[in-house]
PDB file of C-alpha atoms in Angstrom:
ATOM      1  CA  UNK A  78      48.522 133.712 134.163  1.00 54.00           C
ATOM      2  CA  UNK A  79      52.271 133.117 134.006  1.00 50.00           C
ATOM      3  CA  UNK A  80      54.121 131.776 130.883  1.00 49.00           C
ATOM      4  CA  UNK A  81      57.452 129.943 131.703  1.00 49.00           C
ATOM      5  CA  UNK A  82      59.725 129.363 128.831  1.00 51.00           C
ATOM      6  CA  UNK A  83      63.005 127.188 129.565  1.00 52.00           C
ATOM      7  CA  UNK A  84      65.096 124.895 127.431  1.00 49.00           C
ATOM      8  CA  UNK A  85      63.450 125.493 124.742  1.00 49.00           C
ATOM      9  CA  UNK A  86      60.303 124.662 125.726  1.00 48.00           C
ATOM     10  CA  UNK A  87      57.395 126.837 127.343  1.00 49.00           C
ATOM     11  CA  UNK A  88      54.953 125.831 129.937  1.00 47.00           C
ATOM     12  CA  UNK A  89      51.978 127.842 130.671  1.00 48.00           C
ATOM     13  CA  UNK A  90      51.074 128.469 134.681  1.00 48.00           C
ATOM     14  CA  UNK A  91      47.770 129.323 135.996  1.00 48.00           C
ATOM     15  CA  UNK A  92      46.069 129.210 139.195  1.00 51.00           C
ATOM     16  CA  UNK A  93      44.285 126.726 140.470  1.00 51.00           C
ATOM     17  CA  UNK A  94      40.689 128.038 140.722  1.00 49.00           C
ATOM     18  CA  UNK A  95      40.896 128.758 137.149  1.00 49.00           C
ATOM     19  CA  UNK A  96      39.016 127.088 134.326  1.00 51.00           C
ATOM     20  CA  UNK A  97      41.194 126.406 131.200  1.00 50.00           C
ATOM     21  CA  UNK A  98      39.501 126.421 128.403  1.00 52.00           C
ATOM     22  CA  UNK A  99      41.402 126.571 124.591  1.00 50.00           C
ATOM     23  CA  UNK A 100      40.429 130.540 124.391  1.00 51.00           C
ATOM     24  CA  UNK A 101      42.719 130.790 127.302  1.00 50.00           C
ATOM     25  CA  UNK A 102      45.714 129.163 126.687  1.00 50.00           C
ATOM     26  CA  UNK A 103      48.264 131.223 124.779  1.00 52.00           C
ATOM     27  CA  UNK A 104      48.588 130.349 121.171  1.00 53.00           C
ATOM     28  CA  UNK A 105      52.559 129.952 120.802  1.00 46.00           C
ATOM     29  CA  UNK A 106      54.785 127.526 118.839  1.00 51.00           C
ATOM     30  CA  UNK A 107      56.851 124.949 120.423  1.00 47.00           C
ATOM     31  CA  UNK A 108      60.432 124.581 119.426  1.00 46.00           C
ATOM     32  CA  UNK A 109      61.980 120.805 119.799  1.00 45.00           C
ATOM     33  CA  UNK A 110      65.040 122.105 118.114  1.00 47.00           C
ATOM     34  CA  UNK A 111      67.296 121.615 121.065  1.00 45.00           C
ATOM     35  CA  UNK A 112      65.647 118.360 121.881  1.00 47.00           C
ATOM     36  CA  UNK A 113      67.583 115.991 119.687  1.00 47.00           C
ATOM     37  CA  UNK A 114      71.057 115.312 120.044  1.00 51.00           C
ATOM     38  CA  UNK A 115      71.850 117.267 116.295  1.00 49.00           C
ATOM     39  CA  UNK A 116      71.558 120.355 115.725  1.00 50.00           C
ATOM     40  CA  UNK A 117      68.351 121.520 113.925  1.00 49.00           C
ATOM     41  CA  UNK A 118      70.987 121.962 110.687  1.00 53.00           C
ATOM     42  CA  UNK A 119      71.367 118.612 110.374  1.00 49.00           C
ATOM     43  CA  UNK A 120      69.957 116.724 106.941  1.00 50.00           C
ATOM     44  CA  UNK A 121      68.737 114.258 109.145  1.00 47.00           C
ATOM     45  CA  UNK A 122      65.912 116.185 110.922  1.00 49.00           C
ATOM     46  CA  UNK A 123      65.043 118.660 108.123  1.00 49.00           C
ATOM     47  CA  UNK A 124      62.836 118.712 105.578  1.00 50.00           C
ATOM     48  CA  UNK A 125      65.239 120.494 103.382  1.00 54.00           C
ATOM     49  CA  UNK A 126      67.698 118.381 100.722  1.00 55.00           C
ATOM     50  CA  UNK A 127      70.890 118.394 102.259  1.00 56.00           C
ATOM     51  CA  UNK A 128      73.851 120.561 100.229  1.00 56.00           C
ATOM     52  CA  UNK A 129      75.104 117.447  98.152  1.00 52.00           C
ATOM     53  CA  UNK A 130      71.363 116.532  96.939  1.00 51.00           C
ATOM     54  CA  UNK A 131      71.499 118.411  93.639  1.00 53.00           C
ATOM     55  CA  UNK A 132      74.807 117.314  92.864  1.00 51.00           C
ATOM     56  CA  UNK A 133      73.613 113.646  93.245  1.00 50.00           C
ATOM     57  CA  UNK A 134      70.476 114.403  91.204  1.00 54.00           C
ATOM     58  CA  UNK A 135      72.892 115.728  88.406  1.00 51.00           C
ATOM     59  CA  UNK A 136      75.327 112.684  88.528  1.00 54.00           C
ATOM     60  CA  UNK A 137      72.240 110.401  88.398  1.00 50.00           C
ATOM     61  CA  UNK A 138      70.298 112.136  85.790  1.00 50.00           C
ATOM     62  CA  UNK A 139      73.392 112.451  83.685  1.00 52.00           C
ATOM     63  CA  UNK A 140      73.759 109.857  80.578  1.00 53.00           C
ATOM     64  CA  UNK A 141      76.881 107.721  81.085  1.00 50.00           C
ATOM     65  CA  UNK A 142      79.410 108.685  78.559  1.00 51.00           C
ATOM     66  CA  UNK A 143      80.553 106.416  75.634  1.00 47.00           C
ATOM     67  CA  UNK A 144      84.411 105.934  75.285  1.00 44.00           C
ATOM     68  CA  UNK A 145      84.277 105.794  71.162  1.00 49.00           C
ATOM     69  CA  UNK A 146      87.826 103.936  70.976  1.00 52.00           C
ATOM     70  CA  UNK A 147      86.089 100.913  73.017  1.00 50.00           C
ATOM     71  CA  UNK A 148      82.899 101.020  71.175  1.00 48.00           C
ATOM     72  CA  UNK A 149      85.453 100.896  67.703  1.00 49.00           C
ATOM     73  CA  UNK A 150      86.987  97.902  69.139  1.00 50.00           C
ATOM     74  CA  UNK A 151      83.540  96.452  69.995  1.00 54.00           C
ATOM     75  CA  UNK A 152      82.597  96.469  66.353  1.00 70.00           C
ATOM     76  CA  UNK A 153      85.656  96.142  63.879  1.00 86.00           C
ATOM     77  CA  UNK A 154      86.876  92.573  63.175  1.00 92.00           C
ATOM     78  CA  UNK A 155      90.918  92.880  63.455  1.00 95.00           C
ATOM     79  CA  UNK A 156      93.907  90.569  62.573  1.00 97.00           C
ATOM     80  CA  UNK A 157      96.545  89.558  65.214  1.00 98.00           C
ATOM     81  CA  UNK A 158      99.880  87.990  64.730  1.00 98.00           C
ATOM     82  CA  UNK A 159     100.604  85.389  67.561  1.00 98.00           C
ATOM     83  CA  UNK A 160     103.588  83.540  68.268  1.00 98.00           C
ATOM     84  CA  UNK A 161     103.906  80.543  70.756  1.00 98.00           C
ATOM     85  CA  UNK A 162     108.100  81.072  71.232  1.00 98.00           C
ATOM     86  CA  UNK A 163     110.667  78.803  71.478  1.00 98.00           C
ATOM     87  CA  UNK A 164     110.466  78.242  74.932  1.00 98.00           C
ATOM     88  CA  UNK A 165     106.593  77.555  74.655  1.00 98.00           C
ATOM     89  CA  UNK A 166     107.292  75.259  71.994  1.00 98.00           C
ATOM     90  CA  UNK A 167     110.210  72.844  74.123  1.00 98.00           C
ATOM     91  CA  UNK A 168     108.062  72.767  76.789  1.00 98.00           C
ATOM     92  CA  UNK A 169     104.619  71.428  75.114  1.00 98.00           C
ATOM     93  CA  UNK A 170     102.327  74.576  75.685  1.00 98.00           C
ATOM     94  CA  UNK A 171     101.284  74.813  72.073  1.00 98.00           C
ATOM     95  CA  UNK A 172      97.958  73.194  72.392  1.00 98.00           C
ATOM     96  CA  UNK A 173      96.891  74.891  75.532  1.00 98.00           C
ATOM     97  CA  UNK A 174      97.544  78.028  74.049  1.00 98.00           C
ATOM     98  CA  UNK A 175      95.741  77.577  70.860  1.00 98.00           C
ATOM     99  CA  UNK A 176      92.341  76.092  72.983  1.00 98.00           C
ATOM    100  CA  UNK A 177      92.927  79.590  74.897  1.00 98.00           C
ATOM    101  CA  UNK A 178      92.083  81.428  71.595  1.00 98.00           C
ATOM    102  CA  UNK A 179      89.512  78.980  70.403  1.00 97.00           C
ATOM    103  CA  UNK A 180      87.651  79.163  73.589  1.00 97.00           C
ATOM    104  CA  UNK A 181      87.599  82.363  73.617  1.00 96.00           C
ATOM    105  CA  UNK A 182      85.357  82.661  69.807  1.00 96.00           C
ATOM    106  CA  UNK A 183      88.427  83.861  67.861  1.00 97.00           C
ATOM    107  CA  UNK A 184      89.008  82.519  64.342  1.00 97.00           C
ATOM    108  CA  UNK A 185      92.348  80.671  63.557  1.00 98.00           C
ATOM    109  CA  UNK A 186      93.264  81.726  59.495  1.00 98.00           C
ATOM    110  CA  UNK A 187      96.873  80.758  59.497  1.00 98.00           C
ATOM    111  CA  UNK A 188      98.956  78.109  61.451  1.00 98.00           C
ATOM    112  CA  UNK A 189     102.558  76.654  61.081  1.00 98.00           C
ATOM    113  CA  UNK A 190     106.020  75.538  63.120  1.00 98.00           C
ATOM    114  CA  UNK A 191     108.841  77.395  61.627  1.00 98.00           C
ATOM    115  CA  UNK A 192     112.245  77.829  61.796  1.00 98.00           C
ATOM    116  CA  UNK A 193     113.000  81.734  62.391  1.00 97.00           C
ATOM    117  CA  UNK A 194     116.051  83.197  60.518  1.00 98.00           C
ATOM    118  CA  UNK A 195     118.429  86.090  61.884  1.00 97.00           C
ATOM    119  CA  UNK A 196     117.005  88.391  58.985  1.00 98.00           C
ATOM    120  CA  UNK A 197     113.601  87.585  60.409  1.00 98.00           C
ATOM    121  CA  UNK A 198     113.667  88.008  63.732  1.00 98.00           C
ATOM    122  CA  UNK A 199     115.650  91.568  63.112  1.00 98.00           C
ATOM    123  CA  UNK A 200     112.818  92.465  61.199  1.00 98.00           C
ATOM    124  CA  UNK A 201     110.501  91.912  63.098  1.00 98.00           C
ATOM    125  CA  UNK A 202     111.868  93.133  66.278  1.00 97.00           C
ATOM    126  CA  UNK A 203     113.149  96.303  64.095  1.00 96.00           C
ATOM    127  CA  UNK A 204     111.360  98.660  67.001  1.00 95.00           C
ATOM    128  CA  UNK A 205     114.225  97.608  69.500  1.00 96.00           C
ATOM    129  CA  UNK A 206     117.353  97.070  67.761  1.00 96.00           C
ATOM    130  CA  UNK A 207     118.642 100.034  69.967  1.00 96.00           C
ATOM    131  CA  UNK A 208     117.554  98.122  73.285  1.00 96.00           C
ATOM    132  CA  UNK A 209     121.318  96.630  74.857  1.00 96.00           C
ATOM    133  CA  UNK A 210     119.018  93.298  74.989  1.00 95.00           C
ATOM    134  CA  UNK A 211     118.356  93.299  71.113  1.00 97.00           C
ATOM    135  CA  UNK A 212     121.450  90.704  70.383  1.00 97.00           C
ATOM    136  CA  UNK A 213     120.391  88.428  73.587  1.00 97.00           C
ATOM    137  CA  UNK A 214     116.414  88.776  72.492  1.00 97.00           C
ATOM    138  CA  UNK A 215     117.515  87.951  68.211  1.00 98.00           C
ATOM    139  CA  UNK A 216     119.729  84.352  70.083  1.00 98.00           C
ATOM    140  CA  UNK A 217     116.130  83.546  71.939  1.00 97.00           C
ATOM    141  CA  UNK A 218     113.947  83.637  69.137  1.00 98.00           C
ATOM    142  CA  UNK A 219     115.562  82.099  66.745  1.00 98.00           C
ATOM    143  CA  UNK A 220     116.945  79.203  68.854  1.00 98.00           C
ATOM    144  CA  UNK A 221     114.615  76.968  68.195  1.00 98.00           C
ATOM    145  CA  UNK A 222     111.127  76.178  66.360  1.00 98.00           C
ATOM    146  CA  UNK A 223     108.128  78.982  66.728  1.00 98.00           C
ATOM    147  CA  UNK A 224     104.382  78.515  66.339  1.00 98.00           C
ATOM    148  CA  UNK A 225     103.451  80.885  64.055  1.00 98.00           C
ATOM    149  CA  UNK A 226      98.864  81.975  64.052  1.00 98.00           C
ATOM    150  CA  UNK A 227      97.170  84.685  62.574  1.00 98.00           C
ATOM    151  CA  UNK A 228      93.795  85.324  64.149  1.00 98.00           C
ATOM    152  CA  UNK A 229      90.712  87.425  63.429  1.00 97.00           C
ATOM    153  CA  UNK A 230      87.987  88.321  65.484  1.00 96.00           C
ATOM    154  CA  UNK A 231      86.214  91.633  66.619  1.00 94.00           C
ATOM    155  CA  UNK A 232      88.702  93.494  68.911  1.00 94.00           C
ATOM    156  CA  UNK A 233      90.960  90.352  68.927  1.00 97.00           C
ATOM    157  CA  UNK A 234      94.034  92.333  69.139  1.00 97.00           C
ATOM    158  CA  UNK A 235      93.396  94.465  72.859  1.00 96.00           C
ATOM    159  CA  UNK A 236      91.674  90.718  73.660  1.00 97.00           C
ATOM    160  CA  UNK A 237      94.585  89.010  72.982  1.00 98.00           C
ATOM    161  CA  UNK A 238      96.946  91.056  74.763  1.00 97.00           C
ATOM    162  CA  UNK A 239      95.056  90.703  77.918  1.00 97.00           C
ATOM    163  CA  UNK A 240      94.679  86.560  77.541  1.00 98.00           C
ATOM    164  CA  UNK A 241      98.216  86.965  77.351  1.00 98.00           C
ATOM    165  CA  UNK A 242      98.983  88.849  80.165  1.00 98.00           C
ATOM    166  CA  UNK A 243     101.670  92.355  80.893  1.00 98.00           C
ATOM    167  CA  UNK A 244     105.528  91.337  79.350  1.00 97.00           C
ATOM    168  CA  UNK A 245     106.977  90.410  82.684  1.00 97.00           C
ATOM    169  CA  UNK A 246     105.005  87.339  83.905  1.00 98.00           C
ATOM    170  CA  UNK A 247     105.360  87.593  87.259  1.00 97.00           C
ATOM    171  CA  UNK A 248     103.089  91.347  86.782  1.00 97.00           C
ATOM    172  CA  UNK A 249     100.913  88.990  84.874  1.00 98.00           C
ATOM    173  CA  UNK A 250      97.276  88.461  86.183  1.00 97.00           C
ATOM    174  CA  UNK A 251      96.552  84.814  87.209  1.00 97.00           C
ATOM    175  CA  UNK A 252      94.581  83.531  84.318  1.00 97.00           C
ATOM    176  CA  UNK A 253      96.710  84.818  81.859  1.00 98.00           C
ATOM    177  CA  UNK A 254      98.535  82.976  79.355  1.00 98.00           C
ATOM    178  CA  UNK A 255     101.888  84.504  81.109  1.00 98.00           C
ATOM    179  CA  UNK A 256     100.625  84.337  84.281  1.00 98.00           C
ATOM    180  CA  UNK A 257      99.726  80.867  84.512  1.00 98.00           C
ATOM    181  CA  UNK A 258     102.630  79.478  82.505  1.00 98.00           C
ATOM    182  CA  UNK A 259     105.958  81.773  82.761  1.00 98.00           C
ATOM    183  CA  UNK A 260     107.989  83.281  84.760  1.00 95.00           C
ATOM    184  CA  UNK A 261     110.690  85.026  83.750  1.00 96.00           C
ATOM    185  CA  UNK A 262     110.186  88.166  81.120  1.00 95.00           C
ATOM    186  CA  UNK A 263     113.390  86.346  78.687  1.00 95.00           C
ATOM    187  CA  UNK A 264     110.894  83.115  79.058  1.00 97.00           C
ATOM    188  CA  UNK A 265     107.865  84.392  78.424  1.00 98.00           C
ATOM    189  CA  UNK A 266     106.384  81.931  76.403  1.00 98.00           C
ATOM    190  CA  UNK A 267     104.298  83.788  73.893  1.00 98.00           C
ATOM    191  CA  UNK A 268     104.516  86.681  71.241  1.00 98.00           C
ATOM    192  CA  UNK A 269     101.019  89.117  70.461  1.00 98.00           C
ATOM    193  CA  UNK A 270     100.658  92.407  68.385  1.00 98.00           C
ATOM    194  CA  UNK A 271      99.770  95.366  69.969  1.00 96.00           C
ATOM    195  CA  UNK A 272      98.162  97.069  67.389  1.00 96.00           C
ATOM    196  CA  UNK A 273      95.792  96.074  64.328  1.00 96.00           C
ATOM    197  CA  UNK A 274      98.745  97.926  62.005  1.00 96.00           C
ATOM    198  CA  UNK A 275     101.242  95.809  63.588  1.00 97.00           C
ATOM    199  CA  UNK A 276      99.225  92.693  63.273  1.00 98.00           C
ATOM    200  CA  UNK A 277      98.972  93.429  59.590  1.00 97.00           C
ATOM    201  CA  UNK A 278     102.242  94.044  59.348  1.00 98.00           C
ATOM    202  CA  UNK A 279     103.430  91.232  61.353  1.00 98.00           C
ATOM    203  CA  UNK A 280     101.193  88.416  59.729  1.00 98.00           C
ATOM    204  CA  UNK A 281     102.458  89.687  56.097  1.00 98.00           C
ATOM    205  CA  UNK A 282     105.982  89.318  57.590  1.00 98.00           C
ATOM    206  CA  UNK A 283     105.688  85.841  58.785  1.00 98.00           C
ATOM    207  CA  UNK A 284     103.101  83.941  56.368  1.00 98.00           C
ATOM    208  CA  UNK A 285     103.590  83.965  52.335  1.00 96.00           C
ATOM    209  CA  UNK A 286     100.691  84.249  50.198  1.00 94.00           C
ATOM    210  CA  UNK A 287      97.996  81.085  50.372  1.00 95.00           C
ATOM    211  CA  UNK A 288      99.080  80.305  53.571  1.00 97.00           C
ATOM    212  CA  UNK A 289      95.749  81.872  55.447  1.00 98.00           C
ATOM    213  CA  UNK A 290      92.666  80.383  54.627  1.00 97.00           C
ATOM    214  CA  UNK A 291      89.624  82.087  54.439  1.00 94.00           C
ATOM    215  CA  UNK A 292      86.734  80.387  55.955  1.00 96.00           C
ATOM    216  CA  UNK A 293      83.370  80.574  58.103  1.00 94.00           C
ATOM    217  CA  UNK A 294      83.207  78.760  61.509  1.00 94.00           C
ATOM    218  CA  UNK A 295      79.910  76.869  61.750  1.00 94.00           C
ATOM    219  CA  UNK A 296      79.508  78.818  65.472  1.00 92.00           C
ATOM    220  CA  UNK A 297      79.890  82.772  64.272  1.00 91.00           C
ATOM    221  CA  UNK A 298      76.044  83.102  64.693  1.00 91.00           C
ATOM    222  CA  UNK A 299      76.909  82.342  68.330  1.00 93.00           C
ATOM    223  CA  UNK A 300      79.894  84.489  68.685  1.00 89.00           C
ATOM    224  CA  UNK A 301      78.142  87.298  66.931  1.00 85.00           C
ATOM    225  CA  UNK A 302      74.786  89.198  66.907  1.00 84.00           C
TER     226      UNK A 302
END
């Protein structure tokens, strides 16, 4: 009997006249690793996990981490100051950005048009009297009648910021209150804290005392588990 092994494969020879039964073929293991067009190392024809399997199984088994500051935000009711400006107010865009805010669930507490002194505005804008725009920015905002609104809600000031949109409108998002409604950043229609200390601070600043009312919409069990 002759055994022929090629290509991987071997191929048992025997003569004619003889009978083959099992007890005389060779008992020998057949390779088909060089029969596919991968090599035998490749995940796809192995029983074995390929090298990134584990780290897979540990990224899927893991529990997703909580970032605390957006589960604070989630839960505490905060105050914003928000100001439609002068430029918002010549051009009629007071009541679409008030039903912004409404639709959104957030509670309107104070409301008025006013006037905005020099003393004011310097105040308020305090944080950038060194800017080389501060004079130019003090002429804007007091040239004419502002919308002055406190809100509260839970997270309302980081929610507010984003309905209004980034500082230069035309980096705004479509959608936003800038975005949709400004152009230029010395036009840009709309004032919001960007803190809960600052909106504090801010709604202190522009409303005397008993000018926020304290009240319960009829819809909170809605807005609110």
């Amino acid at each position: 009997m002759e055994v022929v092994c090629g290509s991987g494969v071997c191929v048992s020879s025997l003569p004619r006249s003889s009978t083959i039964t099992r007890s005389t073929v060779p008992q020998f293991r057949v390779s088909y690793q060089y029969l596919t067009p991968f090599p035998s190392q490749s995940h796809l024809f192995s029983y074995h996990p390929p090298p990134y399997a584990k780290t897979l199984r540990a990224r899927t088994t893991t529990k997703p981490a909580i970032f605390l500051p957006h589960l604070v935000a989630s839960l505490q009711v905060d105050q914003t100051y928000i100001m439609v400006k002068p430029d918002g107010v010549q051009r009629g865009l007071v009541g679409e950005i008030i039903s912004r805010f409404e639709k959104k669930g957030f509670k309107l507490t104070g409301l008025k048009l006013f006037q905005c002194s020099k003393e004011l505005a310097e105040e308020h804008y305090k944080d950038l009297n060194q800017k080389s725009f501060f004079p130019k920015l003090i002429d804007y905002i007091t040239s004419g009648p502002v919308v002055c609104m406190a809100w509260e809600g839970v997270g309302v000031v980081a929610s507010a910021r984003k309905l209004i949109g980034a500082t230069d409108p035309l980096q705004a998002e479509p959608g936003t209150i800038r975005g949709d409604l400004a152009v230029q950043t010395g036009r840009n229609v709309i004032h919001g804290s960007d803190s809960p200390e600052n909106g504090k601070r801010e709604i202190a600043l522009w409303f005397k005392e008993g000018e926020l009312c304290d009240w319960t919409p009829v819809q909170a069990p809605w807005l609110r588990e």
